[in-house]
Amino acid sequence: MKLSTRVAVIGAGHAGIEAALAAARLGVDTVLFTISLEAIANMPCNPSIGGTAKGHLVYEIDALGGEMGRAADAVTLQSRTLNLGKGAAVHSKRIQADRKRYQAYMKGVLERTPNLRLVQAEVVAVEVDKTNTVRGLKTHLGEFWQAECIIVAAGTYLESRIFIGDVNYESGPDGFLPSRGLSASLTALGIPMRRFKTGTPARINRRSVALDKLEVQPGEDSPLPYSADTPENYMEGYQQLPCHVVYTNAETHRVIRENIHRSAMYGGHIHGTGPRYCPSIEDKIVRFADKERHQLFLEPIGADTDELYLQGFSTSLPTDVQAKMLATLPGFENAEMMRYAYAIEYDCCDPQALTASLEFRTVHGLFGAGQFNGTSGYEEAAAQGLVAGINAARRVKGEEPLILPRASSYIGTLIDDLIIKGTNEPYRMMTSRSEYRLLLRQDNADTRLTPIGHRLGLIDDARFAAYEAAQARINKEIARLKSTHLSPVVINPLLLSLAEPPVSTGVSIADLLRRPMIDLETLAPLDKERPALSRKELLSVEVQIKYEGYISRQMCEVSRQERLESRTLPDTLDYNQIKGLRTEAAQKLSAIRPATIGAASRISGVSPADISVLLIYLGLH
């Protein structure tokens, strides 16, 4: 029997799902391999989608035609928008997800997608031909699958090992089997590999926690969905499940300090690098010794289970210490652990070996996505999977790859950071990583990316027509608000009630909106001509008007940077032969092979003077 496909995806986590769906939806025969069909779309860590900057990624995935936003909307237990006390650029949606329903939703979508096959098998090797071009892969069953492109989205499974105190053993997350052999195969192909680590807290039985001793954290009223395909009133009538807040205390810290030598991390058993922005509780106690307490969140895992997740309490301490430190928390005196906390160490690649299309430079047709590329988080993984799937499909169809610049999206920023700056720890997306964050808001992800998704073929004509109609309404309303003026007699009573300075002449509604204390809802009683717009459209109108000046300035910065991004660097350029280029810069440029002058300028060790040398060189040759 001949086994073949055009695109093969290794791993059915959040990266592999988006990769396989994108390739198949673009009309390319695709096979998605997973060690276990039960592991599809698993959430081995926090049962949530979104959060600071991560919510932006989910909106962008949806705008390009990915699946994560629709799935998250379908299984929401609670929704909140973070950072509402700050500017619109950092507002980030985060939902608690029903873990099992999320898995079932994604498995169902995969099973029903044309051009896509699901295969339960462990991939143990990737094979290439004499030109270092992918020819196929081998499974543990001895099968060989011919493939034109292969996407490695192995998550935290590659040679993975679980650590709990001084106990450690081979295992994937949540007790699934690890992936053995593939890592060695990739190393033999010249893919630079490294060892990273992450962890997860214990799961607690709800009945054993005195919830009345904890702070209640409810969901927000009438949340907006992630996906443009989900109705705005999708949570209407649904009783959101609460989260709870609890804090560590001096006794918690004492238990941890007295036993820290028994931690797998501090005991010297773990050698992989852990995530800086999601440290274990023992790491927090050491790194932030002056803090008297740390905030923890008790979160539901599903509507039909009493299993709860204690965010912020991940650890690799032994089980007896886990029980002791858990009992120090108010309300957890009799807490029952259903799953113990653990740390997991795994192999991943050095992302600087990738191009902006997420294809490896030295192995043609081989792509990487997700935690395999050195990132952390479901959202970062899904974003990379979507891009890798698109580009693998376009490669087999003989089309140019999709390259998202930094100014287009957080997805573009994420990939650019990985391939240009690299990472020596699990990379987490944050709004501060983008120099264009006022342009890359949640509310305008569709404006930035839906036309691209439609051009690619992942956004259908009906959705694109709805998008264009919404944009027309938004632009028309902005123009109306700029041309509609209110007299002092009408507006001053409202301004005085808000302790805002009164006006002496007529003022446009747009100018009034630029005042911090005023929004469209405040002005609604005075604006009798306001058309019926959706809440999302009103939000977009308000943000665009309020931040118009700042947005214009950032657009000027984008234009300046685009000039550098338009200056391409030949892939065959010998940097060692360019006079005036410092040795360090030549070495870094030769290793990373940036595609443009703009990308070269972001490499650590390449100075502005080096960029000037390159510009002069390109001008002369």
JSON list of C-alpha atoms in Angstrom, two decimals, residues 147-289:
[
{"chain": "A", "resi": 147, "resn": "ALA", "atom": "CA", "xyz": [5.13, 14.04, 1.68]},
{"chain": "A", "resi": 148, "resn": "GLU", "atom": "CA", "xyz": [6.13, 17.22, -0.10]},
{"chain": "A", "resi": 149, "resn": "CYS", "atom": "CA", "xyz": [6.05, 19.32, 3.07]},
{"chain": "A", "resi": 150, "resn": "ILE", "atom": "CA", "xyz": [6.22, 18.36, 6.74]},
{"chain": "A", "resi": 151, "resn": "ILE", "atom": "CA", "xyz": [5.27, 20.59, 9.66]},
{"chain": "A", "resi": 152, "resn": "VAL", "atom": "CA", "xyz": [6.71, 19.67, 13.06]},
{"chain": "A", "resi": 153, "resn": "ALA", "atom": "CA", "xyz": [4.26, 20.80, 15.75]},
{"chain": "A", "resi": 154, "resn": "ALA", "atom": "CA", "xyz": [5.29, 18.35, 18.45]},
{"chain": "A", "resi": 155, "resn": "GLY", "atom": "CA", "xyz": [4.50, 20.61, 21.41]},
{"chain": "A", "resi": 156, "resn": "THR", "atom": "CA", "xyz": [6.19, 19.43, 24.61]},
{"chain": "A", "resi": 157, "resn": "TYR", "atom": "CA", "xyz": [6.35, 15.76, 23.59]},
{"chain": "A", "resi": 158, "resn": "LEU", "atom": "CA", "xyz": [9.87, 15.46, 22.11]},
{"chain": "A", "resi": 159, "resn": "GLU", "atom": "CA", "xyz": [11.89, 13.22, 24.44]},
{"chain": "A", "resi": 160, "resn": "SER", "atom": "CA", "xyz": [9.76, 14.68, 27.24]},
{"chain": "A", "resi": 161, "resn": "ARG", "atom": "CA", "xyz": [10.31, 13.84, 30.89]},
{"chain": "A", "resi": 162, "resn": "ILE", "atom": "CA", "xyz": [8.15, 14.55, 33.95]},
{"chain": "A", "resi": 163, "resn": "PHE", "atom": "CA", "xyz": [9.72, 15.78, 37.20]},
{"chain": "A", "resi": 164, "resn": "ILE", "atom": "CA", "xyz": [8.10, 15.67, 40.66]},
{"chain": "A", "resi": 165, "resn": "GLY", "atom": "CA", "xyz": [10.70, 16.14, 43.39]},
{"chain": "A", "resi": 166, "resn": "ASP", "atom": "CA", "xyz": [13.42, 13.53, 42.95]},
{"chain": "A", "resi": 167, "resn": "VAL", "atom": "CA", "xyz": [11.10, 11.34, 40.86]},
{"chain": "A", "resi": 168, "resn": "ASN", "atom": "CA", "xyz": [11.34, 11.67, 37.10]},
{"chain": "A", "resi": 169, "resn": "TYR", "atom": "CA", "xyz": [10.25, 9.51, 34.21]},
{"chain": "A", "resi": 170, "resn": "GLU", "atom": "CA", "xyz": [9.64, 9.58, 30.46]},
{"chain": "A", "resi": 171, "resn": "SER", "atom": "CA", "xyz": [6.19, 10.97, 29.72]},
{"chain": "A", "resi": 172, "resn": "GLY", "atom": "CA", "xyz": [4.34, 13.49, 27.67]},
{"chain": "A", "resi": 173, "resn": "PRO", "atom": "CA", "xyz": [1.98, 16.00, 29.32]},
{"chain": "A", "resi": 174, "resn": "ASP", "atom": "CA", "xyz": [-1.02, 14.63, 31.24]},
{"chain": "A", "resi": 175, "resn": "GLY", "atom": "CA", "xyz": [0.39, 11.11, 31.20]},
{"chain": "A", "resi": 176, "resn": "PHE", "atom": "CA", "xyz": [0.39, 10.70, 27.41]},
{"chain": "A", "resi": 177, "resn": "LEU", "atom": "CA", "xyz": [3.30, 8.87, 25.81]},
{"chain": "A", "resi": 178, "resn": "PRO", "atom": "CA", "xyz": [6.37, 10.94, 24.88]},
{"chain": "A", "resi": 179, "resn": "SER", "atom": "CA", "xyz": [7.74, 11.20, 21.35]},
{"chain": "A", "resi": 180, "resn": "ARG", "atom": "CA", "xyz": [10.92, 9.12, 21.04]},
{"chain": "A", "resi": 181, "resn": "GLY", "atom": "CA", "xyz": [13.30, 9.17, 18.11]},
{"chain": "A", "resi": 182, "resn": "LEU", "atom": "CA", "xyz": [12.04, 12.15, 16.13]},
{"chain": "A", "resi": 183, "resn": "SER", "atom": "CA", "xyz": [14.32, 14.55, 18.00]},
{"chain": "A", "resi": 184, "resn": "ALA", "atom": "CA", "xyz": [17.40, 12.50, 17.04]},
{"chain": "A", "resi": 185, "resn": "SER", "atom": "CA", "xyz": [16.21, 12.36, 13.43]},
{"chain": "A", "resi": 186, "resn": "LEU", "atom": "CA", "xyz": [15.88, 16.13, 13.28]},
{"chain": "A", "resi": 187, "resn": "THR", "atom": "CA", "xyz": [19.31, 16.58, 14.85]},
{"chain": "A", "resi": 188, "resn": "ALA", "atom": "CA", "xyz": [20.78, 14.28, 12.20]},
{"chain": "A", "resi": 189, "resn": "LEU", "atom": "CA", "xyz": [19.25, 16.57, 9.55]},
{"chain": "A", "resi": 190, "resn": "GLY", "atom": "CA", "xyz": [21.18, 19.50, 11.02]},
{"chain": "A", "resi": 191, "resn": "ILE", "atom": "CA", "xyz": [18.25, 21.12, 12.88]},
{"chain": "A", "resi": 192, "resn": "PRO", "atom": "CA", "xyz": [19.71, 22.86, 15.97]},
{"chain": "A", "resi": 193, "resn": "MET", "atom": "CA", "xyz": [17.90, 21.56, 19.05]},
{"chain": "A", "resi": 194, "resn": "ARG", "atom": "CA", "xyz": [17.73, 22.68, 22.68]},
{"chain": "A", "resi": 195, "resn": "ARG", "atom": "CA", "xyz": [16.04, 21.71, 25.94]},
{"chain": "A", "resi": 196, "resn": "PHE", "atom": "CA", "xyz": [13.24, 23.76, 27.52]},
{"chain": "A", "resi": 197, "resn": "LYS", "atom": "CA", "xyz": [11.03, 23.23, 30.55]},
{"chain": "A", "resi": 198, "resn": "THR", "atom": "CA", "xyz": [7.57, 24.19, 31.67]},
{"chain": "A", "resi": 199, "resn": "GLY", "atom": "CA", "xyz": [5.25, 23.18, 34.48]},
{"chain": "A", "resi": 200, "resn": "THR", "atom": "CA", "xyz": [1.70, 22.99, 35.72]},
{"chain": "A", "resi": 201, "resn": "PRO", "atom": "CA", "xyz": [-0.02, 23.13, 39.12]},
{"chain": "A", "resi": 202, "resn": "ALA", "atom": "CA", "xyz": [-2.07, 20.53, 40.95]},
{"chain": "A", "resi": 203, "resn": "ARG", "atom": "CA", "xyz": [-5.76, 20.03, 40.17]},
{"chain": "A", "resi": 204, "resn": "ILE", "atom": "CA", "xyz": [-8.10, 20.30, 43.15]},
{"chain": "A", "resi": 205, "resn": "ASN", "atom": "CA", "xyz": [-11.49, 18.74, 43.90]},
{"chain": "A", "resi": 206, "resn": "ARG", "atom": "CA", "xyz": [-14.05, 21.53, 44.30]},
{"chain": "A", "resi": 207, "resn": "ARG", "atom": "CA", "xyz": [-15.84, 19.82, 47.20]},
{"chain": "A", "resi": 208, "resn": "SER", "atom": "CA", "xyz": [-12.66, 19.98, 49.31]},
{"chain": "A", "resi": 209, "resn": "VAL", "atom": "CA", "xyz": [-12.23, 23.77, 49.05]},
{"chain": "A", "resi": 210, "resn": "ALA", "atom": "CA", "xyz": [-14.03, 26.26, 51.30]},
{"chain": "A", "resi": 211, "resn": "LEU", "atom": "CA", "xyz": [-14.90, 28.64, 48.47]},
{"chain": "A", "resi": 212, "resn": "ASP", "atom": "CA", "xyz": [-16.61, 31.07, 50.87]},
{"chain": "A", "resi": 213, "resn": "LYS", "atom": "CA", "xyz": [-13.15, 31.98, 52.21]},
{"chain": "A", "resi": 214, "resn": "LEU", "atom": "CA", "xyz": [-11.96, 33.09, 48.75]},
{"chain": "A", "resi": 215, "resn": "GLU", "atom": "CA", "xyz": [-12.56, 36.25, 46.73]},
{"chain": "A", "resi": 216, "resn": "VAL", "atom": "CA", "xyz": [-15.05, 35.73, 43.92]},
{"chain": "A", "resi": 217, "resn": "GLN", "atom": "CA", "xyz": [-14.04, 36.83, 40.44]},
{"chain": "A", "resi": 218, "resn": "PRO", "atom": "CA", "xyz": [-17.13, 36.94, 38.18]},
{"chain": "A", "resi": 219, "resn": "GLY", "atom": "CA", "xyz": [-17.19, 37.26, 34.42]},
{"chain": "A", "resi": 220, "resn": "GLU", "atom": "CA", "xyz": [-18.02, 40.48, 32.60]},
{"chain": "A", "resi": 221, "resn": "ASP", "atom": "CA", "xyz": [-21.50, 41.38, 31.44]},
{"chain": "A", "resi": 222, "resn": "SER", "atom": "CA", "xyz": [-22.30, 40.87, 27.73]},
{"chain": "A", "resi": 223, "resn": "PRO", "atom": "CA", "xyz": [-18.79, 40.02, 26.49]},
{"chain": "A", "resi": 224, "resn": "LEU", "atom": "CA", "xyz": [-17.95, 40.35, 22.82]},
{"chain": "A", "resi": 225, "resn": "PRO", "atom": "CA", "xyz": [-16.87, 37.12, 21.08]},
{"chain": "A", "resi": 226, "resn": "TYR", "atom": "CA", "xyz": [-13.49, 36.32, 19.59]},
{"chain": "A", "resi": 227, "resn": "SER", "atom": "CA", "xyz": [-14.81, 35.30, 16.20]},
{"chain": "A", "resi": 228, "resn": "ALA", "atom": "CA", "xyz": [-16.57, 37.38, 13.57]},
{"chain": "A", "resi": 229, "resn": "ASP", "atom": "CA", "xyz": [-18.63, 34.24, 12.91]},
{"chain": "A", "resi": 230, "resn": "THR", "atom": "CA", "xyz": [-20.05, 34.23, 16.46]},
{"chain": "A", "resi": 231, "resn": "PRO", "atom": "CA", "xyz": [-23.12, 36.39, 17.25]},
{"chain": "A", "resi": 232, "resn": "GLU", "atom": "CA", "xyz": [-22.42, 39.32, 19.58]},
{"chain": "A", "resi": 233, "resn": "ASN", "atom": "CA", "xyz": [-25.02, 38.06, 22.06]},
{"chain": "A", "resi": 234, "resn": "TYR", "atom": "CA", "xyz": [-23.46, 34.59, 22.24]},
{"chain": "A", "resi": 235, "resn": "MET", "atom": "CA", "xyz": [-23.36, 34.61, 26.07]},
{"chain": "A", "resi": 236, "resn": "GLU", "atom": "CA", "xyz": [-26.88, 35.93, 26.56]},
{"chain": "A", "resi": 237, "resn": "GLY", "atom": "CA", "xyz": [-28.77, 33.87, 29.12]},
{"chain": "A", "resi": 238, "resn": "TYR", "atom": "CA", "xyz": [-25.67, 31.82, 30.07]},
{"chain": "A", "resi": 239, "resn": "GLN", "atom": "CA", "xyz": [-24.71, 31.80, 33.75]},
{"chain": "A", "resi": 240, "resn": "GLN", "atom": "CA", "xyz": [-20.95, 32.25, 33.68]},
{"chain": "A", "resi": 241, "resn": "LEU", "atom": "CA", "xyz": [-18.94, 30.17, 36.14]},
{"chain": "A", "resi": 242, "resn": "PRO", "atom": "CA", "xyz": [-16.99, 32.20, 38.71]},
{"chain": "A", "resi": 243, "resn": "CYS", "atom": "CA", "xyz": [-13.27, 32.07, 39.33]},
{"chain": "A", "resi": 244, "resn": "HIS", "atom": "CA", "xyz": [-11.84, 32.67, 42.81]},
{"chain": "A", "resi": 245, "resn": "VAL", "atom": "CA", "xyz": [-8.78, 34.49, 44.10]},
{"chain": "A", "resi": 246, "resn": "VAL", "atom": "CA", "xyz": [-6.57, 33.38, 46.99]},
{"chain": "A", "resi": 247, "resn": "TYR", "atom": "CA", "xyz": [-3.14, 34.51, 48.20]},
{"chain": "A", "resi": 248, "resn": "THR", "atom": "CA", "xyz": [-0.08, 32.73, 49.51]},
{"chain": "A", "resi": 249, "resn": "ASN", "atom": "CA", "xyz": [1.11, 33.75, 52.97]},
{"chain": "A", "resi": 250, "resn": "ALA", "atom": "CA", "xyz": [4.11, 33.58, 55.29]},
{"chain": "A", "resi": 251, "resn": "GLU", "atom": "CA", "xyz": [3.36, 29.96, 56.19]},
{"chain": "A", "resi": 252, "resn": "THR", "atom": "CA", "xyz": [3.16, 28.97, 52.52]},
{"chain": "A", "resi": 253, "resn": "HIS", "atom": "CA", "xyz": [6.53, 30.59, 51.91]},
{"chain": "A", "resi": 254, "resn": "ARG", "atom": "CA", "xyz": [8.05, 28.89, 54.98]},
{"chain": "A", "resi": 255, "resn": "VAL", "atom": "CA", "xyz": [6.99, 25.44, 53.77]},
{"chain": "A", "resi": 256, "resn": "ILE", "atom": "CA", "xyz": [8.45, 26.11, 50.33]},
{"chain": "A", "resi": 257, "resn": "ARG", "atom": "CA", "xyz": [11.75, 27.55, 51.62]},
{"chain": "A", "resi": 258, "resn": "GLU", "atom": "CA", "xyz": [12.29, 24.65, 54.04]},
{"chain": "A", "resi": 259, "resn": "ASN", "atom": "CA", "xyz": [11.79, 22.13, 51.23]},
{"chain": "A", "resi": 260, "resn": "ILE", "atom": "CA", "xyz": [13.22, 23.98, 48.24]},
{"chain": "A", "resi": 261, "resn": "HIS", "atom": "CA", "xyz": [16.20, 21.62, 48.08]},
{"chain": "A", "resi": 262, "resn": "ARG", "atom": "CA", "xyz": [13.68, 18.87, 47.26]},
{"chain": "A", "resi": 263, "resn": "SER", "atom": "CA", "xyz": [12.39, 20.74, 44.20]},
{"chain": "A", "resi": 264, "resn": "ALA", "atom": "CA", "xyz": [13.39, 19.07, 40.95]},
{"chain": "A", "resi": 265, "resn": "MET", "atom": "CA", "xyz": [14.51, 22.46, 39.64]},
{"chain": "A", "resi": 266, "resn": "TYR", "atom": "CA", "xyz": [16.56, 23.55, 42.65]},
{"chain": "A", "resi": 267, "resn": "GLY", "atom": "CA", "xyz": [17.73, 20.00, 43.33]},
{"chain": "A", "resi": 268, "resn": "GLY", "atom": "CA", "xyz": [19.60, 19.96, 40.03]},
{"chain": "A", "resi": 269, "resn": "HIS", "atom": "CA", "xyz": [17.45, 17.36, 38.26]},
{"chain": "A", "resi": 270, "resn": "ILE", "atom": "CA", "xyz": [16.10, 19.75, 35.61]},
{"chain": "A", "resi": 271, "resn": "HIS", "atom": "CA", "xyz": [18.51, 21.19, 33.07]},
{"chain": "A", "resi": 272, "resn": "GLY", "atom": "CA", "xyz": [16.05, 22.76, 30.59]},
{"chain": "A", "resi": 273, "resn": "THR", "atom": "CA", "xyz": [15.29, 26.48, 30.66]},
{"chain": "A", "resi": 274, "resn": "GLY", "atom": "CA", "xyz": [11.91, 27.45, 32.08]},
{"chain": "A", "resi": 275, "resn": "PRO", "atom": "CA", "xyz": [9.56, 30.32, 31.18]},
{"chain": "A", "resi": 276, "resn": "ARG", "atom": "CA", "xyz": [10.51, 33.67, 32.69]},
{"chain": "A", "resi": 277, "resn": "TYR", "atom": "CA", "xyz": [6.95, 35.00, 32.75]},
{"chain": "A", "resi": 278, "resn": "CYS", "atom": "CA", "xyz": [5.27, 31.89, 34.17]},
{"chain": "A", "resi": 279, "resn": "PRO", "atom": "CA", "xyz": [7.64, 30.71, 36.93]},
{"chain": "A", "resi": 280, "resn": "SER", "atom": "CA", "xyz": [6.95, 27.95, 39.41]},
{"chain": "A", "resi": 281, "resn": "ILE", "atom": "CA", "xyz": [5.86, 29.00, 42.89]},
{"chain": "A", "resi": 282, "resn": "GLU", "atom": "CA", "xyz": [9.23, 28.05, 44.39]},
{"chain": "A", "resi": 283, "resn": "ASP", "atom": "CA", "xyz": [10.95, 30.18, 41.76]},
{"chain": "A", "resi": 284, "resn": "LYS", "atom": "CA", "xyz": [8.69, 33.12, 42.71]},
{"chain": "A", "resi": 285, "resn": "ILE", "atom": "CA", "xyz": [9.62, 32.72, 46.37]},
{"chain": "A", "resi": 286, "resn": "VAL", "atom": "CA", "xyz": [13.34, 32.83, 45.52]},
{"chain": "A", "resi": 287, "resn": "ARG", "atom": "CA", "xyz": [13.23, 35.56, 42.87]},
{"chain": "A", "resi": 288, "resn": "PHE", "atom": "CA", "xyz": [10.79, 37.81, 44.73]},
{"chain": "A", "resi": 289, "resn": "ALA", "atom": "CA", "xyz": [11.87, 37.16, 48.31]}
]
